[in-house]
mmCIF file of C-alpha atoms and ligand atoms in Angstrom:
data_model
loop_
_atom_site.group_PDB
_atom_site.id
_atom_site.type_symbol
_atom_site.label_atom_id
_atom_site.label_comp_id
_atom_site.label_asym_id
_atom_site.label_seq_id
_atom_site.Cartn_x
_atom_site.Cartn_y
_atom_site.Cartn_z
ATOM 1 C CA MET W 1 73.646 109.954 101.195
ATOM 2 C CA MET W 2 71.503 111.890 98.935
ATOM 3 C CA GLU W 3 69.077 109.446 95.603
ATOM 4 C CA TYR W 4 71.041 109.358 92.871
ATOM 5 C CA SER W 5 68.403 111.244 90.648
ATOM 6 C CA LEU W 6 69.752 114.441 92.583
ATOM 7 C CA ILE W 7 73.114 113.906 92.309
ATOM 8 C CA ARG W 8 73.172 112.869 88.517
ATOM 9 C CA GLN W 9 70.933 116.092 88.359
ATOM 10 C CA ASN W 10 73.693 118.364 90.080
ATOM 11 C CA PHE W 11 76.543 116.690 87.612
ATOM 12 C CA GLU W 12 74.274 117.569 84.664
ATOM 13 C CA LYS W 13 74.400 121.123 85.709
ATOM 14 C CA HIS W 14 78.483 121.447 85.821
ATOM 15 C CA GLY W 15 78.240 119.997 82.032
ATOM 16 C CA PHE W 16 78.867 115.736 82.843
ATOM 17 C CA SER W 17 76.632 113.251 81.394
ATOM 18 C CA THR W 18 75.832 110.953 83.749
ATOM 19 C CA GLN W 19 74.844 106.761 83.675
ATOM 20 C CA LEU W 20 73.630 104.656 87.029
ATOM 21 C CA PHE W 21 74.273 101.055 87.049
ATOM 22 C CA SER W 22 73.641 98.373 90.027
ATOM 23 C CA THR W 23 76.804 96.703 89.523
ATOM 24 C CA LYS W 24 80.064 96.827 88.200
ATOM 25 C CA GLU W 25 79.177 94.267 85.499
ATOM 26 C CA GLU W 26 77.086 96.313 84.120
ATOM 27 C CA ALA W 27 79.296 99.189 83.742
ATOM 28 C CA CYS W 28 81.561 97.227 82.069
ATOM 29 C CA ASN W 29 79.488 96.001 79.745
ATOM 30 C CA TYR W 30 78.115 99.518 78.613
ATOM 31 C CA LEU W 31 81.636 101.104 78.554
ATOM 32 C CA THR W 32 82.424 97.889 75.878
ATOM 33 C CA ASN W 33 79.740 98.569 74.241
ATOM 34 C CA THR W 34 80.266 102.337 73.728
ATOM 35 C CA LEU W 35 83.674 102.026 72.958
ATOM 36 C CA GLU W 36 85.941 100.119 69.789
ATOM 37 C CA HIS W 37 88.602 101.296 67.897
ATOM 38 C CA GLN W 38 89.628 104.206 70.286
ATOM 39 C CA THR W 39 93.091 105.070 72.181
ATOM 40 C CA ILE W 40 92.305 104.919 74.973
ATOM 41 C CA GLY W 41 94.320 106.295 78.298
ATOM 42 C CA PHE W 42 94.229 104.408 81.928
ATOM 43 C CA GLY W 43 94.394 106.262 85.589
ATOM 44 C CA GLY W 44 95.698 104.479 87.798
ATOM 45 C CA SER W 45 92.719 103.099 89.441
ATOM 46 C CA VAL W 46 91.754 99.767 91.914
ATOM 47 C CA THR W 47 88.442 100.477 90.712
ATOM 48 C CA LEU W 48 89.616 99.707 87.238
ATOM 49 C CA LYS W 49 90.865 96.760 87.938
ATOM 50 C CA GLU W 50 88.486 95.374 90.354
ATOM 51 C CA MET W 51 86.142 95.475 86.972
ATOM 52 C CA GLY W 52 88.511 93.367 84.344
ATOM 53 C CA LEU W 53 87.893 96.415 82.288
ATOM 54 C CA PHE W 54 91.424 96.396 80.685
ATOM 55 C CA GLU W 55 90.871 93.004 80.154
ATOM 56 C CA ALA W 56 87.704 93.639 79.116
ATOM 57 C CA LEU W 57 88.466 97.276 76.628
ATOM 58 C CA GLN W 58 90.744 95.833 74.983
ATOM 59 C CA GLN W 59 89.676 93.267 73.364
ATOM 60 C CA LYS W 60 88.559 96.246 70.442
ATOM 61 C CA ASN W 61 90.364 99.335 71.857
ATOM 62 C CA ALA W 62 94.150 99.961 72.121
ATOM 63 C CA VAL W 63 94.675 100.476 76.174
ATOM 64 C CA VAL W 64 97.662 102.161 77.633
ATOM 65 C CA TRP W 65 97.683 101.558 81.565
ATOM 66 C CA HIS W 66 101.046 101.843 83.614
ATOM 67 C CA ASN W 67 99.530 98.973 86.236
ATOM 68 C CA LYS W 68 99.975 96.549 82.998
ATOM 69 C CA VAL W 69 103.735 97.751 82.041
ATOM 70 C CA PRO W 70 104.783 100.176 84.557
ATOM 71 C CA GLY W 71 106.654 103.489 84.471
ATOM 72 C CA MET W 72 106.570 107.007 83.300
ATOM 73 C CA ALA W 73 106.794 106.563 79.163
ATOM 74 C CA VAL W 74 103.566 104.988 80.009
ATOM 75 C CA ARG W 75 101.928 107.236 81.719
ATOM 76 C CA ARG W 76 103.242 109.739 78.709
ATOM 77 C CA LEU W 77 101.499 107.417 76.537
ATOM 78 C CA ALA W 78 98.300 107.039 78.331
ATOM 79 C CA ASN W 79 98.155 111.044 78.109
ATOM 80 C CA CYS W 80 98.253 111.016 74.128
ATOM 81 C CA ALA W 81 94.850 108.873 73.956
ATOM 82 C CA ASN W 82 91.374 110.039 72.911
ATOM 83 C CA ILE W 83 89.682 108.255 76.298
ATOM 84 C CA TYR W 84 90.425 108.711 79.392
ATOM 85 C CA ILE W 85 88.961 106.137 81.865
ATOM 86 C CA THR W 86 89.346 106.965 85.712
ATOM 87 C CA SER W 87 87.858 106.534 88.942
ATOM 88 C CA ALA W 88 88.083 109.450 91.633
ATOM 89 C CA ASN W 89 89.325 109.533 95.269
ATOM 90 C CA ALA W 90 85.988 111.370 95.792
ATOM 91 C CA VAL W 91 83.481 113.174 94.382
ATOM 92 C CA THR W 92 80.321 115.404 95.693
ATOM 93 C CA GLU W 93 75.949 115.145 95.545
ATOM 94 C CA SER W 94 77.055 118.284 94.664
ATOM 95 C CA GLY W 95 78.539 117.677 91.653
ATOM 96 C CA GLU W 96 82.329 118.837 91.726
ATOM 97 C CA ILE W 97 85.296 115.505 91.474
ATOM 98 C CA VAL W 98 88.764 115.200 93.755
ATOM 99 C CA ASN W 99 91.287 113.758 93.190
ATOM 100 C CA ILE W 100 95.266 113.553 94.286
ATOM 101 C CA ASP W 101 97.956 112.806 92.635
ATOM 102 C CA GLY W 102 101.807 111.731 92.909
ATOM 103 C CA THR W 103 103.125 112.195 89.787
ATOM 104 C CA GLY W 104 100.361 113.848 87.944
ATOM 105 C CA ASN W 105 99.074 111.745 85.049
ATOM 106 C CA ARG W 106 95.854 111.710 86.045
ATOM 107 C CA VAL W 107 95.058 115.300 87.234
ATOM 108 C CA ALA W 108 96.261 116.501 83.928
ATOM 109 C CA MET W 109 94.437 114.182 81.595
ATOM 110 C CA THR W 110 90.949 115.142 83.455
ATOM 111 C CA SER W 111 91.695 118.351 82.855
ATOM 112 C CA PHE W 112 93.624 119.267 79.230
ATOM 113 C CA GLY W 113 94.263 116.162 76.909
ATOM 114 C CA PRO W 114 91.464 113.874 76.120
ATOM 115 C CA GLU W 115 88.413 114.157 74.248
ATOM 116 C CA THR W 116 86.397 112.316 76.692
ATOM 117 C CA CYS W 117 87.097 111.664 79.653
ATOM 118 C CA TYR W 118 84.774 108.964 81.297
ATOM 119 C CA TYR W 119 85.109 108.332 85.859
ATOM 120 C CA ILE W 120 83.727 105.410 87.028
ATOM 121 C CA VAL W 121 82.589 106.233 90.759
ATOM 122 C CA GLY W 122 81.278 103.611 93.140
ATOM 123 C CA LYS W 123 78.564 104.749 96.298
ATOM 124 C CA ASN W 124 82.061 104.820 98.720
ATOM 125 C CA LYS W 125 83.254 107.620 96.612
ATOM 126 C CA ILE W 126 80.709 110.063 97.645
ATOM 127 C CA THR W 127 80.712 112.536 100.132
ATOM 128 C CA SER W 128 78.432 115.806 100.924
ATOM 129 C CA ASN W 129 80.520 118.600 100.459
ATOM 130 C CA ILE W 130 83.810 119.547 99.170
ATOM 131 C CA SER W 131 85.763 119.586 102.688
ATOM 132 C CA ASP W 132 83.994 116.017 103.101
ATOM 133 C CA ALA W 133 86.019 115.121 99.928
ATOM 134 C CA TYR W 134 89.203 116.521 100.492
ATOM 135 C CA TYR W 135 89.222 115.082 104.111
ATOM 136 C CA ARG W 136 88.780 110.868 102.024
ATOM 137 C CA CYS W 137 91.210 112.028 99.698
ATOM 138 C CA LYS W 138 93.743 112.519 102.695
ATOM 139 C CA ASN W 139 92.627 110.465 105.260
ATOM 140 C CA VAL W 140 90.903 107.418 103.324
ATOM 141 C CA ALA W 141 92.194 107.362 99.712
ATOM 142 C CA ALA W 142 96.068 108.517 100.451
ATOM 143 C CA PRO W 143 96.511 106.146 103.377
ATOM 144 C CA GLN W 144 94.868 103.005 101.717
ATOM 145 C CA ASN W 145 97.002 103.788 98.652
ATOM 146 C CA ALA W 146 100.141 104.562 100.023
ATOM 147 C CA LYS W 147 99.763 101.347 101.644
ATOM 148 C CA ARG W 148 98.925 99.547 98.843
ATOM 149 C CA LEU W 149 102.305 101.482 96.562
ATOM 150 C CA ASN W 150 104.546 100.253 99.669
ATOM 151 C CA ALA W 151 105.642 103.642 100.189
ATOM 152 C CA LYS W 152 107.398 104.449 103.209
ATOM 153 C CA THR W 153 105.313 106.987 104.967
ATOM 154 C CA PRO W 154 103.792 107.622 108.214
ATOM 155 C CA CYS W 155 99.913 107.165 107.247
ATOM 156 C CA ALA W 156 101.417 104.178 105.245
ATOM 157 C CA ALA W 157 103.020 102.434 108.644
ATOM 158 C CA LYS W 158 99.989 103.112 111.071
ATOM 159 C CA GLY W 159 97.387 103.132 108.447
ATOM 160 C CA ASP W 160 95.503 105.425 109.639
ATOM 161 C CA LYS W 161 95.338 108.663 108.817
ATOM 162 C CA CYS W 162 97.498 111.747 107.134
ATOM 163 C CA TYR W 163 100.683 113.053 108.383
ATOM 164 C CA ASP W 164 101.000 115.721 106.301
ATOM 165 C CA CYS W 165 103.841 114.154 105.223
ATOM 166 C CA ASN W 166 107.525 114.923 103.875
ATOM 167 C CA SER W 167 108.741 112.134 102.928
ATOM 168 C CA PRO W 168 110.500 111.415 99.774
ATOM 169 C CA ASN W 169 107.539 108.955 98.709
ATOM 170 C CA ARG W 170 104.610 111.184 99.684
ATOM 171 C CA ILE W 171 102.131 110.594 97.286
ATOM 172 C CA CYS W 172 99.800 113.828 97.807
ATOM 173 C CA ARG W 173 101.773 116.326 95.401
ATOM 174 C CA ILE W 174 98.683 117.682 93.388
ATOM 175 C CA ILE W 175 95.786 118.297 94.162
ATOM 176 C CA SER W 176 93.147 119.281 92.040
ATOM 177 C CA VAL W 177 88.967 119.944 91.809
ATOM 178 C CA ILE W 178 86.337 119.519 88.733
ATOM 179 C CA GLU W 179 84.154 121.960 89.076
ATOM 180 C CA ARG W 180 82.351 122.246 85.757
ATOM 181 C CA VAL W 181 83.369 120.208 82.649
ATOM 182 C CA PRO W 182 86.516 121.412 81.638
ATOM 183 C CA LEU W 183 86.178 123.541 77.712
ATOM 184 C CA GLY W 184 86.384 121.439 74.710
ATOM 185 C CA MET W 185 86.267 117.985 76.555
ATOM 186 C CA LYS W 186 83.794 115.803 76.967
ATOM 187 C CA CYS W 187 82.693 114.235 80.522
ATOM 188 C CA GLU W 188 81.393 111.511 81.915
ATOM 189 C CA ILE W 189 80.449 110.244 85.426
ATOM 190 C CA ILE W 190 79.431 106.654 85.579
ATOM 191 C CA PHE W 191 77.853 105.752 89.377
ATOM 192 C CA VAL W 192 77.771 102.140 90.459
ATOM 193 C CA ASP W 193 75.706 101.539 92.971
ATOM 194 C CA GLN W 194 78.623 98.928 94.767
ATOM 195 C CA GLU W 195 81.346 99.620 97.164
ATOM 196 C CA LEU W 196 84.622 100.527 94.203
ATOM 197 C CA GLY W 197 87.995 100.862 94.561
ATOM 198 C CA LEU W 198 89.542 103.045 97.511
HETATM 199 S S1 LIG Z 201 100.782 113.559 102.683
HETATM 200 FE FE1 LIG Z 201 102.091 111.311 103.236
HETATM 201 S S2 LIG Z 201 100.969 111.274 105.674
HETATM 202 FE FE2 LIG Z 201 99.231 112.040 104.196
HETATM 203 S S3 LIG Z 201 97.849 110.635 103.146
HETATM 204 FE FE3 LIG Z 201 99.606 111.614 101.551
HETATM 205 S S4 LIG Z 201 101.704 110.073 101.571
HETATM 206 FE FE4 LIG Z 201 100.002 109.534 103.242
#
């Protein structure tokens, strides 16, 4: 993997601010010290769950997350927040972010909506280039997420790769590539030098 200093430079050239922490606890402390009295929406993310970030941030903020109260109404409410926090299915060393969504709530909020979007990115999400990022999204993250969500898809049943299914349960419906920070939004990448999320 490319050195973090170079990866951070590449993201900063694309308009992102960046942070690097050794552990998820340090990243969690950083966000709880940074965010107070805010409305915060969370995207679906195993990374955020592993960090215990909802519990930490809700002490001093209004946090909305469909992992806690499932449903489309809660997703819509989260998509009205000033701050959005999510992970990514993959990022590239050259400074792009790739996500695949089923409902599109995360793709929407990382494109337009919040004043500030934070991405928390474990080292397992870093790929060499867009092709590798896309491969990771389709053949690593999506099958594992389908399995976690008990989706009736071939990837969840076999757990090995994407079958480009036409299942009604297909979780891959929208792909986004963030090449530069969207105009009018602030974005920060919080790298954590640990394996985090799927
Ligand atoms: S397209 Fe279907 S088979 Fe492929 S990863 Fe998505 S849900 Fe699984």
